[in-house]
Amino acid sequence: MPNPKRRHSQQRSAKRRTHYVAQEVTLSKDTTTGEAHVRHRAHVSEGKLFYKGKLVAEKAPLKA
């Protein structure tokens, strides 16, 4: 396996890491329940599991 011949400087590492940024979560409003939820994720409302405004499961799964 190839190994680096010289050590990378701190500045070089910092330049690479400038793009490691936490993204804001995009929220949407469910058409059926009217609740705010994370986009492209199923969400629980009143003990029922919804996805894209449709009922997916009558009983929400238990969190581990």
C-alpha positions as a LaTeX table, in Angstrom:
\begin{tabular}{lrrr}
\hline
Residue & $x$ (\AA) & $y$ (\AA) & $z$ (\AA) \\
\hline
Met1 & 0.00 & 0.00 & 0.00 \\
Pro2 & 1.29 & 3.48 & $-0.78$ \\
Asn3 & 2.21 & 5.70 & 2.15 \\
Pro4 & 2.57 & 9.47 & 2.15 \\
Lys5 & 6.15 & 10.59 & 1.71 \\
Arg6 & 5.63 & 13.79 & 3.69 \\
Arg7 & 3.28 & 14.93 & 6.41 \\
His8 & 0.29 & 17.09 & 5.43 \\
Ser9 & 0.31 & 20.48 & 7.08 \\
Gln10 & $-2.41$ & 21.67 & 9.43 \\
Gln11 & $-3.41$ & 24.31 & 6.91 \\
Arg12 & $-3.93$ & 21.70 & 4.21 \\
Ser13 & $-6.13$ & 19.63 & 6.53 \\
Ala14 & $-8.11$ & 22.72 & 7.54 \\
Lys15 & $-8.74$ & 23.64 & 3.88 \\
Arg16 & $-10.12$ & 20.16 & 3.24 \\
Arg17 & $-12.37$ & 20.31 & 6.30 \\
Thr18 & $-13.97$ & 23.67 & 5.47 \\
His19 & $-16.78$ & 21.88 & 3.63 \\
Tyr20 & $-17.74$ & 19.64 & 6.57 \\
Val21 & $-20.82$ & 21.62 & 7.61 \\
Ala22 & $-23.97$ & 20.48 & 9.37 \\
Gln23 & $-27.02$ & 20.87 & 7.13 \\
Glu24 & $-30.29$ & 22.38 & 8.33 \\
Val25 & $-33.19$ & 19.97 & 8.48 \\
Thr26 & $-35.95$ & 20.74 & 5.98 \\
Leu27 & $-39.40$ & 20.48 & 7.52 \\
Ser28 & $-42.66$ & 19.91 & 5.69 \\
Lys29 & $-46.27$ & 20.10 & 6.76 \\
Asp30 & $-48.23$ & 16.87 & 6.45 \\
Thr31 & $-51.39$ & 17.27 & 4.37 \\
Thr32 & $-53.40$ & 14.77 & 6.43 \\
Thr33 & $-52.43$ & 15.57 & 10.02 \\
Gly34 & $-51.03$ & 19.10 & 9.60 \\
Glu35 & $-47.93$ & 18.24 & 11.64 \\
Ala36 & $-44.43$ & 19.44 & 10.81 \\
His37 & $-42.04$ & 16.59 & 10.03 \\
Val38 & $-38.67$ & 15.91 & 8.40 \\
Arg39 & $-38.96$ & 15.54 & 4.63 \\
His40 & $-38.75$ & 12.06 & 3.06 \\
Arg41 & $-39.19$ & 10.36 & 6.46 \\
Ala42 & $-42.13$ & 8.55 & 8.00 \\
His43 & $-43.50$ & 10.21 & 11.14 \\
Val44 & $-45.75$ & 9.21 & 14.03 \\
Ser45 & $-48.94$ & 11.09 & 14.74 \\
Glu46 & $-51.42$ & 9.97 & 17.43 \\
Gly47 & $-49.83$ & 6.51 & 17.56 \\
Lys48 & $-50.09$ & 5.95 & 13.79 \\
Leu49 & $-47.28$ & 5.93 & 11.23 \\
Phe50 & $-47.69$ & 8.28 & 8.23 \\
Tyr51 & $-45.62$ & 8.73 & 5.05 \\
Lys52 & $-46.43$ & 11.20 & 2.24 \\
Gly53 & $-49.78$ & 11.97 & 3.89 \\
Lys54 & $-50.89$ & 8.34 & 3.80 \\
Leu55 & $-51.38$ & 5.96 & 6.69 \\
Val56 & $-48.65$ & 3.31 & 6.57 \\
Ala57 & $-49.23$ & 1.45 & 9.86 \\
Glu58 & $-52.02$ & 1.59 & 12.42 \\
Lys59 & $-49.59$ & 0.99 & 15.28 \\
Ala60 & $-46.31$ & 2.91 & 15.38 \\
Pro61 & $-43.15$ & 0.80 & 15.83 \\
Leu62 & $-41.51$ & 0.87 & 19.26 \\
Lys63 & $-38.28$ & 2.84 & 19.58 \\
Ala64 & $-35.28$ & 0.76 & 20.64 \\
\hline
\end{tabular}
